[in-house]
PDB file of C-alpha atoms in Angstrom:
ATOM      1  CA  ASN A 261       9.708 -30.436  33.595  1.00 82.00           C
ATOM      2  CA  PHE A 262      11.868 -33.063  35.600  1.00 88.00           C
ATOM      3  CA  LEU A 263       8.887 -34.111  37.971  1.00 86.00           C
ATOM      4  CA  PHE A 264       6.692 -34.499  34.937  1.00 80.00           C
ATOM      5  CA  MET A 265       9.166 -36.656  33.059  1.00 82.00           C
ATOM      6  CA  SER A 266       9.693 -38.727  36.110  1.00 84.00           C
ATOM      7  CA  ASN A 267       5.809 -39.307  36.579  1.00 82.00           C
ATOM      8  CA  GLU A 268       5.526 -37.166  39.569  1.00 87.00           C
ATOM      9  CA  GLN A 269       2.648 -35.155  38.070  1.00 85.00           C
ATOM     10  CA  LYS A 270       1.010 -34.246  41.373  1.00 87.00           C
ATOM     11  CA  GLN A 271       4.160 -32.531  42.517  1.00 90.00           C
ATOM     12  CA  ALA A 272       4.868 -31.016  39.004  1.00 89.00           C
ATOM     13  CA  ASN A 273       1.138 -29.653  39.095  1.00 90.00           C
ATOM     14  CA  GLU A 274       1.810 -27.793  42.515  1.00 91.00           C
ATOM     15  CA  LEU A 275       4.727 -26.049  40.958  1.00 92.00           C
ATOM     16  CA  MET A 276       2.990 -25.202  37.594  1.00 92.00           C
ATOM     17  CA  GLU A 277       0.112 -23.634  39.687  1.00 93.00           C
ATOM     18  CA  GLU A 278       2.694 -21.534  41.833  1.00 94.00           C
ATOM     19  CA  ASN A 279       4.376 -20.645  38.154  1.00 93.00           C
ATOM     20  CA  VAL A 280       0.799 -19.537  36.659  1.00 95.00           C
ATOM     21  CA  LEU A 281       0.218 -17.497  39.951  1.00 95.00           C
ATOM     22  CA  LEU A 282       3.439 -15.619  39.936  1.00 95.00           C
ATOM     23  CA  MET A 283       2.914 -14.301  36.248  1.00 94.00           C
ATOM     24  CA  GLU A 284      -0.626 -13.377  37.125  1.00 95.00           C
ATOM     25  CA  GLU A 285       0.278 -11.241  40.156  1.00 96.00           C
ATOM     26  CA  HIS A 286       2.768  -9.469  37.839  1.00 95.00           C
ATOM     27  CA  PRO A 287       0.615  -8.945  34.887  1.00 93.00           C
ATOM     28  CA  HIS A 288       3.373  -6.653  33.315  1.00 94.00           C
ATOM     29  CA  MET A 289       5.466  -9.854  33.030  1.00 94.00           C
ATOM     30  CA  ILE A 290       2.554 -11.241  30.701  1.00 93.00           C
ATOM     31  CA  GLU A 291       2.850  -8.176  28.847  1.00 92.00           C
ATOM     32  CA  LEU A 292       6.620  -8.710  28.342  1.00 93.00           C
ATOM     33  CA  LYS A 293       6.593 -12.458  27.828  1.00 93.00           C
ATOM     34  CA  PRO A 294       3.138 -13.523  26.531  1.00 93.00           C
ATOM     35  CA  ALA A 295       4.435 -16.787  24.973  1.00 93.00           C
ATOM     36  CA  THR A 296       6.139 -17.563  28.334  1.00 94.00           C
ATOM     37  CA  TYR A 297       2.791 -17.248  30.162  1.00 95.00           C
ATOM     38  CA  LEU A 298       0.771 -19.176  27.488  1.00 95.00           C
ATOM     39  CA  GLY A 299       3.500 -21.887  27.630  1.00 93.00           C
ATOM     40  CA  MET A 300       2.946 -22.068  31.399  1.00 94.00           C
ATOM     41  CA  LEU A 301      -0.859 -22.536  31.067  1.00 95.00           C
ATOM     42  CA  ARG A 302      -0.343 -25.207  28.185  1.00 93.00           C
ATOM     43  CA  ASN A 303       2.005 -27.174  30.463  1.00 92.00           C
ATOM     44  CA  LYS A 304      -0.540 -26.940  33.322  1.00 93.00           C
ATOM     45  CA  ALA A 305      -3.238 -28.046  31.070  1.00 93.00           C
ATOM     46  CA  VAL A 306      -1.224 -31.203  29.797  1.00 90.00           C
ATOM     47  CA  ASN A 307      -0.417 -31.955  33.272  1.00 90.00           C
ATOM     48  CA  GLU A 308      -3.980 -31.623  34.582  1.00 90.00           C
ATOM     49  CA  LEU A 309      -5.083 -33.869  31.529  1.00 88.00           C
ATOM     50  CA  SER A 310      -2.574 -36.614  32.422  1.00 84.00           C
ATOM     51  CA  LEU A 311      -3.934 -36.526  36.059  1.00 86.00           C
ATOM     52  CA  MET A 312      -7.619 -36.300  34.861  1.00 85.00           C
ATOM     53  CA  ARG A 313      -8.286 -33.363  36.958  1.00 89.00           C
ATOM     54  CA  TYR A 314     -10.838 -31.948  34.553  1.00 89.00           C
ATOM     55  CA  LYS A 315     -12.481 -28.968  36.544  1.00 90.00           C
ATOM     56  CA  PRO A 316      -9.077 -27.389  36.972  1.00 91.00           C
ATOM     57  CA  LEU A 317      -8.217 -28.158  33.300  1.00 93.00           C
ATOM     58  CA  PHE A 318     -11.471 -26.607  31.937  1.00 93.00           C
ATOM     59  CA  ASP A 319     -10.577 -23.367  34.023  1.00 94.00           C
ATOM     60  CA  THR A 320      -7.005 -23.495  32.379  1.00 95.00           C
ATOM     61  CA  ILE A 321      -8.633 -23.627  28.886  1.00 95.00           C
ATOM     62  CA  LYS A 322     -10.683 -20.611  29.829  1.00 95.00           C
ATOM     63  CA  LYS A 323      -7.741 -18.691  30.835  1.00 95.00           C
ATOM     64  CA  MET A 324      -6.004 -19.719  27.537  1.00 94.00           C
ATOM     65  CA  ASP A 325      -9.073 -18.381  25.503  1.00 94.00           C
ATOM     66  CA  ALA A 326      -8.968 -15.137  27.520  1.00 94.00           C
ATOM     67  CA  PHE A 327      -5.344 -14.729  26.691  1.00 94.00           C
ATOM     68  CA  VAL A 328      -5.747 -15.708  22.806  1.00 93.00           C
ATOM     69  CA  LEU A 329      -8.786 -13.069  22.586  1.00 91.00           C
ATOM     70  CA  LYS A 330      -6.098 -10.485  24.202  1.00 90.00           C
ATOM     71  CA  TYR A 331      -2.811 -11.563  22.359  1.00 89.00           C
ATOM     72  CA  GLY A 332      -3.912 -13.661  19.363  1.00 83.00           C
ATOM     73  CA  GLN A 333      -3.295 -11.188  16.890  1.00 78.00           C
ATOM     74  CA  VAL A 334       0.237 -10.652  18.112  1.00 79.00           C
ATOM     75  CA  ASN A 335       1.153 -14.368  17.192  1.00 87.00           C
ATOM     76  CA  ARG A 336      -1.201 -16.851  15.338  1.00 86.00           C
ATOM     77  CA  SER A 337       0.901 -19.690  16.973  1.00 88.00           C
ATOM     78  CA  PHE A 338      -0.888 -18.571  20.326  1.00 91.00           C
ATOM     79  CA  GLU A 339      -4.319 -19.510  18.989  1.00 91.00           C
ATOM     80  CA  ILE A 340      -2.825 -22.583  17.306  1.00 90.00           C
ATOM     81  CA  MET A 341      -1.474 -23.871  20.696  1.00 90.00           C
ATOM     82  CA  ALA A 342      -4.911 -23.066  22.405  1.00 92.00           C
ATOM     83  CA  GLU A 343      -7.024 -24.817  19.810  1.00 93.00           C
ATOM     84  CA  ASN A 344      -4.819 -27.825  19.609  1.00 91.00           C
ATOM     85  CA  LEU A 345      -4.988 -28.458  23.208  1.00 92.00           C
ATOM     86  CA  LYS A 346      -8.792 -28.302  23.006  1.00 93.00           C
ATOM     87  CA  LEU A 347      -8.651 -31.149  20.446  1.00 92.00           C
ATOM     88  CA  PHE A 348      -6.485 -33.302  23.207  1.00 89.00           C
ATOM     89  CA  VAL A 349      -9.214 -32.708  25.719  1.00 92.00           C
ATOM     90  CA  PHE A 350     -12.455 -32.692  23.774  1.00 94.00           C
ATOM     91  CA  ILE A 351     -11.925 -35.892  21.527  1.00 93.00           C
ATOM     92  CA  PRO A 352     -11.103 -38.221  24.406  1.00 90.00           C
ATOM     93  CA  ALA A 353     -14.058 -36.671  26.482  1.00 91.00           C
ATOM     94  CA  GLY A 354     -16.428 -37.549  23.597  1.00 93.00           C
ATOM     95  CA  GLN A 355     -17.334 -33.838  23.124  1.00 95.00           C
ATOM     96  CA  PHE A 356     -17.035 -34.092  19.349  1.00 96.00           C
ATOM     97  CA  LYS A 357     -19.183 -30.924  18.782  1.00 96.00           C
ATOM     98  CA  GLU A 358     -16.714 -28.810  20.658  1.00 95.00           C
ATOM     99  CA  ALA A 359     -13.704 -30.503  19.079  1.00 96.00           C
ATOM    100  CA  LEU A 360     -15.121 -29.817  15.658  1.00 96.00           C
ATOM    101  CA  GLU A 361     -15.460 -26.198  16.568  1.00 95.00           C
ATOM    102  CA  ALA A 362     -11.805 -26.132  17.613  1.00 94.00           C
ATOM    103  CA  ALA A 363     -10.652 -28.093  14.500  1.00 95.00           C
ATOM    104  CA  GLU A 364     -12.686 -25.634  12.276  1.00 95.00           C
ATOM    105  CA  ARG A 365     -11.145 -22.539  13.851  1.00 93.00           C
ATOM    106  CA  LEU A 366      -7.621 -24.135  13.582  1.00 91.00           C
ATOM    107  CA  ASP A 367      -8.396 -24.598   9.751  1.00 91.00           C
ATOM    108  CA  ILE A 368      -9.089 -21.250   9.509  1.00 91.00           C
ATOM    109  CA  VAL A 369      -5.906 -20.155  10.844  1.00 89.00           C
ATOM    110  CA  TYR A 370      -3.826 -22.692   8.877  1.00 88.00           C
ATOM    111  CA  LYS A 371      -5.231 -21.396   5.628  1.00 87.00           C
ATOM    112  CA  GLN A 372      -3.853 -17.845   6.641  1.00 86.00           C
ATOM    113  CA  LEU A 373      -0.486 -19.073   7.157  1.00 84.00           C
ATOM    114  CA  PRO A 374       2.532 -19.977   4.533  1.00 82.00           C
ATOM    115  CA  PRO A 375       2.679 -23.595   3.724  1.00 77.00           C
ATOM    116  CA  THR A 376       5.887 -24.495   5.569  1.00 80.00           C
ATOM    117  CA  LYS A 377       7.318 -27.743   6.567  1.00 77.00           C
ATOM    118  CA  ALA A 378       6.037 -27.531   9.949  1.00 77.00           C
ATOM    119  CA  MET A 379       2.604 -26.394   8.755  1.00 78.00           C
ATOM    120  CA  LYS A 380       2.305 -29.390   6.551  1.00 78.00           C
ATOM    121  CA  LYS A 381       2.882 -31.771   9.497  1.00 80.00           C
ATOM    122  CA  GLU A 382       0.251 -29.832  11.456  1.00 82.00           C
ATOM    123  CA  LYS A 383      -2.070 -30.459   8.351  1.00 83.00           C
ATOM    124  CA  GLN A 384      -1.545 -34.154   9.025  1.00 85.00           C
ATOM    125  CA  LEU A 385      -2.727 -33.934  12.342  1.00 87.00           C
ATOM    126  CA  GLN A 386      -5.554 -31.694  11.488  1.00 89.00           C
ATOM    127  CA  HIS A 387      -7.145 -34.360   8.864  1.00 91.00           C
ATOM    128  CA  TYR A 388      -6.722 -37.014  11.303  1.00 92.00           C
ATOM    129  CA  ALA A 389      -8.390 -34.935  13.964  1.00 94.00           C
ATOM    130  CA  PHE A 390     -11.378 -34.383  11.683  1.00 95.00           C
ATOM    131  CA  ALA A 391     -11.589 -38.042  10.769  1.00 96.00           C
ATOM    132  CA  TYR A 392     -11.696 -38.982  14.388  1.00 96.00           C
ATOM    133  CA  ILE A 393     -14.251 -36.106  15.130  1.00 97.00           C
ATOM    134  CA  TYR A 394     -16.682 -37.087  12.314  1.00 97.00           C
ATOM    135  CA  ILE A 395     -16.624 -40.644  13.227  1.00 97.00           C
ATOM    136  CA  GLY A 396     -17.593 -39.499  16.623  1.00 96.00           C
ATOM    137  CA  LEU A 397     -20.534 -37.351  15.227  1.00 97.00           C
ATOM    138  CA  GLY A 398     -21.534 -40.588  12.791  1.00 95.00           C
ATOM    139  CA  ASP A 399     -20.735 -38.460   9.815  1.00 97.00           C
ATOM    140  CA  TYR A 400     -18.349 -41.452   8.099  1.00 96.00           C
ATOM    141  CA  LYS A 401     -18.443 -39.857   4.477  1.00 95.00           C
ATOM    142  CA  GLN A 402     -16.710 -36.732   5.952  1.00 96.00           C
ATOM    143  CA  ALA A 403     -14.466 -38.835   7.983  1.00 96.00           C
ATOM    144  CA  ASN A 404     -13.418 -40.723   4.720  1.00 94.00           C
ATOM    145  CA  ASN A 405     -12.918 -37.608   2.790  1.00 94.00           C
ATOM    146  CA  HIS A 406     -10.355 -36.267   5.487  1.00 94.00           C
ATOM    147  CA  ILE A 407      -8.661 -39.771   5.538  1.00 93.00           C
ATOM    148  CA  ASN A 408      -8.281 -39.700   1.778  1.00 91.00           C
ATOM    149  CA  GLU A 409      -7.016 -36.186   1.992  1.00 88.00           C
ATOM    150  CA  LEU A 410      -4.359 -37.336   4.428  1.00 87.00           C
ATOM    151  CA  LEU A 411      -3.423 -40.624   2.912  1.00 85.00           C
ATOM    152  CA  ASN A 412      -3.358 -39.172  -0.757  1.00 83.00           C
ATOM    153  CA  ASN A 413      -1.281 -36.212   0.038  1.00 72.00           C
ATOM    154  CA  ASN A 414       2.307 -36.926  -1.717  1.00 63.00           C
ATOM    155  CA  ASP A 415       3.794 -33.679  -0.556  1.00 58.00           C
ATOM    156  CA  PHE A 416       5.206 -34.884   2.711  1.00 54.00           C
ATOM    157  CA  ASP A 417       5.973 -38.108   4.271  1.00 66.00           C
ATOM    158  CA  ILE A 418       3.316 -38.981   6.682  1.00 70.00           C
ATOM    159  CA  ARG A 419       3.984 -40.061  10.170  1.00 75.00           C
ATOM    160  CA  SER A 420       3.989 -43.880  10.293  1.00 76.00           C
ATOM    161  CA  ASP A 421       1.577 -44.063  13.257  1.00 77.00           C
ATOM    162  CA  LEU A 422      -0.818 -41.882  11.457  1.00 82.00           C
ATOM    163  CA  TYR A 423      -0.460 -43.772   8.175  1.00 81.00           C
ATOM    164  CA  CYS A 424      -1.452 -47.118   9.899  1.00 83.00           C
ATOM    165  CA  PHE A 425      -4.356 -45.778  11.783  1.00 86.00           C
ATOM    166  CA  SER A 426      -5.774 -43.648   9.121  1.00 90.00           C
ATOM    167  CA  HIS A 427      -6.093 -47.024   6.923  1.00 89.00           C
ATOM    168  CA  ILE A 428      -7.897 -48.310   9.964  1.00 90.00           C
ATOM    169  CA  LEU A 429     -10.184 -45.503  10.523  1.00 93.00           C
ATOM    170  CA  SER A 430     -10.926 -45.848   6.666  1.00 93.00           C
ATOM    171  CA  LEU A 431     -11.950 -49.462   7.134  1.00 92.00           C
ATOM    172  CA  ILE A 432     -14.246 -48.611   9.981  1.00 93.00           C
ATOM    173  CA  SER A 433     -15.885 -45.699   8.103  1.00 94.00           C
ATOM    174  CA  HIS A 434     -16.636 -47.962   5.187  1.00 92.00           C
ATOM    175  CA  PHE A 435     -17.975 -50.645   7.378  1.00 91.00           C
ATOM    176  CA  GLU A 436     -20.346 -47.834   9.074  1.00 92.00           C
ATOM    177  CA  LEU A 437     -21.376 -46.889   5.435  1.00 91.00           C
ATOM    178  CA  GLY A 438     -22.205 -50.501   4.459  1.00 88.00           C
ATOM    179  CA  ASN A 439     -19.828 -50.326   1.489  1.00 88.00           C
ATOM    180  CA  THR A 440     -19.128 -54.083   1.398  1.00 84.00           C
ATOM    181  CA  GLU A 441     -17.522 -54.539  -1.997  1.00 83.00           C
ATOM    182  CA  LEU A 442     -15.230 -51.503  -1.172  1.00 86.00           C
ATOM    183  CA  LEU A 443     -14.595 -52.791   2.349  1.00 86.00           C
ATOM    184  CA  GLU A 444     -13.413 -55.995   1.181  1.00 84.00           C
ATOM    185  CA  TYR A 445     -10.905 -54.530  -1.294  1.00 86.00           C
ATOM    186  CA  ARG A 446      -9.709 -52.100   1.259  1.00 86.00           C
ATOM    187  CA  ALA A 447      -9.147 -54.667   3.860  1.00 87.00           C
ATOM    188  CA  ARG A 448      -7.028 -56.789   1.316  1.00 86.00           C
ATOM    189  CA  THR A 449      -4.878 -53.770   0.283  1.00 87.00           C
ATOM    190  CA  THR A 450      -4.437 -52.516   3.792  1.00 85.00           C
ATOM    191  CA  ASN A 451      -3.280 -55.710   5.160  1.00 83.00           C
ATOM    192  CA  LYS A 452      -0.819 -55.972   2.353  1.00 84.00           C
ATOM    193  CA  LEU A 453       0.415 -52.128   2.855  1.00 79.00           C
ATOM    194  CA  LEU A 454       0.824 -52.357   6.578  1.00 77.00           C
ATOM    195  CA  GLN A 455       2.615 -55.770   6.166  1.00 78.00           C
ATOM    196  CA  LYS A 456       4.951 -54.221   3.422  1.00 75.00           C
ATOM    197  CA  ARG A 457       5.964 -51.277   6.051  1.00 68.00           C
ATOM    198  CA  LYS A 458       6.560 -54.020   8.566  1.00 66.00           C
ATOM    199  CA  GLN A 459       4.140 -52.183  10.948  1.00 63.00           C
ATOM    200  CA  LEU A 460       1.238 -54.471  11.381  1.00 67.00           C
ATOM    201  CA  HIS A 461       0.256 -54.672  14.918  1.00 78.00           C
ATOM    202  CA  LYS A 462      -1.777 -57.705  16.266  1.00 83.00           C
ATOM    203  CA  PHE A 463      -4.876 -55.780  16.901  1.00 84.00           C
ATOM    204  CA  GLU A 464      -4.713 -54.425  13.365  1.00 85.00           C
ATOM    205  CA  SER A 465      -4.481 -57.868  11.899  1.00 87.00           C
ATOM    206  CA  GLN A 466      -7.637 -58.832  14.129  1.00 89.00           C
ATOM    207  CA  ILE A 467      -9.793 -56.112  13.297  1.00 89.00           C
ATOM    208  CA  ILE A 468      -8.834 -56.354   9.369  1.00 88.00           C
ATOM    209  CA  LEU A 469      -9.919 -59.980   9.576  1.00 88.00           C
ATOM    210  CA  PHE A 470     -13.032 -59.136  11.531  1.00 89.00           C
ATOM    211  CA  LEU A 471     -14.073 -56.679   9.036  1.00 86.00           C
ATOM    212  CA  ARG A 472     -13.700 -58.974   6.161  1.00 83.00           C
ATOM    213  CA  GLN A 473     -15.363 -61.734   8.029  1.00 84.00           C
ATOM    214  CA  THR A 474     -18.599 -59.877   9.065  1.00 82.00           C
ATOM    215  CA  LYS A 475     -19.186 -57.608   5.931  1.00 74.00           C
ATOM    216  CA  ASN A 476     -22.208 -59.403   5.065  1.00 74.00           C
ATOM    217  CA  MET A 477     -23.657 -60.063   8.481  1.00 77.00           C
ATOM    218  CA  THR A 478     -26.855 -58.328   9.617  1.00 76.00           C
ATOM    219  CA  ARG A 479     -25.580 -55.035  11.664  1.00 72.00           C
ATOM    220  CA  LYS A 480     -27.432 -55.734  14.812  1.00 73.00           C
ATOM    221  CA  SER A 481     -27.772 -59.777  14.654  1.00 80.00           C
ATOM    222  CA  PRO A 482     -26.724 -61.817  17.512  1.00 86.00           C
ATOM    223  CA  GLU A 483     -24.026 -63.279  15.335  1.00 89.00           C
ATOM    224  CA  ILE A 484     -22.253 -59.954  14.743  1.00 90.00           C
ATOM    225  CA  ILE A 485     -22.836 -58.870  18.377  1.00 92.00           C
ATOM    226  CA  ASN A 486     -21.020 -61.763  19.485  1.00 92.00           C
ATOM    227  CA  ALA A 487     -18.256 -61.523  17.007  1.00 92.00           C
ATOM    228  CA  PHE A 488     -17.942 -57.807  18.389  1.00 93.00           C
ATOM    229  CA  ILE A 489     -17.649 -59.231  21.994  1.00 94.00           C
ATOM    230  CA  GLU A 490     -14.927 -61.739  21.072  1.00 94.00           C
ATOM    231  CA  LEU A 491     -12.895 -59.077  19.135  1.00 93.00           C
ATOM    232  CA  LYS A 492     -13.100 -56.668  22.137  1.00 95.00           C
ATOM    233  CA  GLU A 493     -12.053 -59.339  24.573  1.00 94.00           C
ATOM    234  CA  SER A 494      -9.401 -60.273  22.384  1.00 93.00           C
ATOM    235  CA  ILE A 495      -7.973 -56.667  21.846  1.00 92.00           C
ATOM    236  CA  GLU A 496      -8.084 -56.093  25.810  1.00 92.00           C
ATOM    237  CA  LYS A 497      -6.021 -59.020  26.301  1.00 92.00           C
ATOM    238  CA  LEU A 498      -3.507 -57.941  23.825  1.00 88.00           C
ATOM    239  CA  THR A 499      -3.395 -54.445  25.315  1.00 87.00           C
ATOM    240  CA  ALA A 500      -2.904 -55.895  28.855  1.00 89.00           C
ATOM    241  CA  GLU A 501      -0.034 -58.129  27.597  1.00 87.00           C
ATOM    242  CA  SER A 502       1.761 -55.668  25.383  1.00 83.00           C
ATOM    243  CA  SER A 503       2.691 -51.945  26.007  1.00 82.00           C
ATOM    244  CA  LEU A 504       3.533 -51.818  22.244  1.00 79.00           C
ATOM    245  CA  GLU A 505      -0.226 -52.798  21.224  1.00 79.00           C
ATOM    246  CA  ARG A 506      -1.494 -50.449  24.106  1.00 82.00           C
ATOM    247  CA  ASN A 507       0.371 -47.488  22.897  1.00 80.00           C
ATOM    248  CA  ALA A 508      -0.450 -47.832  19.196  1.00 78.00           C
ATOM    249  CA  LEU A 509      -4.255 -47.934  20.471  1.00 83.00           C
ATOM    250  CA  SER A 510      -3.682 -44.429  21.960  1.00 84.00           C
ATOM    251  CA  LEU A 511      -4.583 -42.822  18.658  1.00 87.00           C
ATOM    252  CA  PHE A 512      -8.252 -44.067  18.338  1.00 91.00           C
ATOM    253  CA  ASP A 513     -10.505 -45.460  21.162  1.00 93.00           C
ATOM    254  CA  LEU A 514     -11.222 -48.767  19.479  1.00 93.00           C
ATOM    255  CA  ILE A 515     -12.515 -50.223  22.765  1.00 94.00           C
ATOM    256  CA  SER A 516     -15.250 -47.802  22.938  1.00 95.00           C
ATOM    257  CA  TRP A 517     -16.083 -48.040  19.225  1.00 95.00           C
ATOM    258  CA  LEU A 518     -16.457 -51.971  19.809  1.00 95.00           C
ATOM    259  CA  GLU A 519     -18.693 -51.132  22.977  1.00 96.00           C
ATOM    260  CA  SER A 520     -20.821 -49.014  20.991  1.00 95.00           C
ATOM    261  CA  LYS A 521     -21.649 -51.773  18.325  1.00 93.00           C
ATOM    262  CA  ILE A 522     -22.175 -54.418  21.343  1.00 94.00           C
ATOM    263  CA  GLU A 523     -24.483 -52.021  23.299  1.00 94.00           C
ATOM    264  CA  LYS A 524     -26.306 -50.645  20.207  1.00 92.00           C
ATOM    265  CA  LYS A 525     -25.263 -47.097  21.240  1.00 93.00           C
ATOM    266  CA  SER A 526     -23.335 -44.361  19.425  1.00 95.00           C
ATOM    267  CA  PHE A 527     -19.583 -44.183  19.502  1.00 95.00           C
ATOM    268  CA  MET A 528     -20.070 -40.528  21.312  1.00 96.00           C
ATOM    269  CA  GLU A 529     -22.732 -41.491  23.883  1.00 95.00           C
ATOM    270  CA  ILE A 530     -20.104 -44.394  24.987  1.00 96.00           C
ATOM    271  CA  LYS A 531     -17.197 -41.873  25.141  1.00 95.00           C
ATOM    272  CA  GLN A 532     -19.250 -39.381  26.950  1.00 94.00           C
ATOM    273  CA  LYS A 533     -20.417 -41.969  29.479  1.00 93.00           C
ATOM    274  CA  LYS A 534     -16.949 -42.846  30.418  1.00 92.00           C
ATOM    275  CA  PHE A 535     -16.107 -39.419  30.609  1.00 91.00           C
ATOM    276  CA  ASN A 536     -19.279 -38.431  33.061  1.00 90.00           C
ATOM    277  CA  LEU A 537     -17.890 -41.361  35.399  1.00 89.00           C
ATOM    278  CA  ILE A 538     -14.479 -39.799  35.650  1.00 85.00           C
ATOM    279  CA  MET A 539     -16.103 -36.433  36.222  1.00 84.00           C
ATOM    280  CA  THR A 540     -18.225 -37.940  38.992  1.00 85.00           C
ATOM    281  CA  SER A 541     -15.313 -39.774  40.451  1.00 81.00           C
ATOM    282  CA  GLU A 542     -13.289 -36.457  40.410  1.00 73.00           C
ATOM    283  CA  ALA A 543     -16.126 -34.577  42.298  1.00 72.00           C
ATOM    284  CA  SER A 544     -16.444 -37.478  44.882  1.00 73.00           C
ATOM    285  CA  ASN A 545     -12.698 -37.202  45.667  1.00 69.00           C
TER     286      ASN A 545
END
């Protein structure tokens, strides 16, 4: 934990591998402490994700799947931990079909558990994950349904970062659906809401303004393509200069979405292309 928190992930990974191996060499300890073993696998997977070591990461996920198959009925939180991890892996990789399967399995588990405070928090993340996934799959109507479920739920205070980016995803969905009049209204209200909460990032102001200005432009015209390029360059400059803006964008890969518009390709295609480059680089190293 110390090595991981001090950004010494490579050294941390060596210790995590030793820990997992030690448990696997003594399987009776896994029987005695299944949660400890799964926690080790999860920590190892998170570390491998931060190091972008995808081959061992996918091997770790297979081990987690085998564990859940054996012990999942003992404690449903085991399955939740494993499937949640997959969302953190599959969504950034652009593997949205696999991510949807994981999200749907999670949804089944959540419906079988009592609606505790912790569960309501989990459901917020779940709706956001579904919205992200459906944008990746090009199903903007379903994406917007989940965003509305998230924003219209008054039972629990929504996390501020999720609240802000859910509004941005809503705008993107309406833009993709060609809902011109609704987009204009939502852009205005979103701007007011975020300003009122004093949580309006510069990139959010820029994309709201962009969507309002380009709402009537032809989707593949040179005019709108140039506007997308200018917005992408502006946001890249913002994230290079400010860690606050950069961290805020971790909830959604806005740059890849802009690139998909510029290159006239799907968002999923752009995400997978970047992931394949990482995998190729990993293999060559």
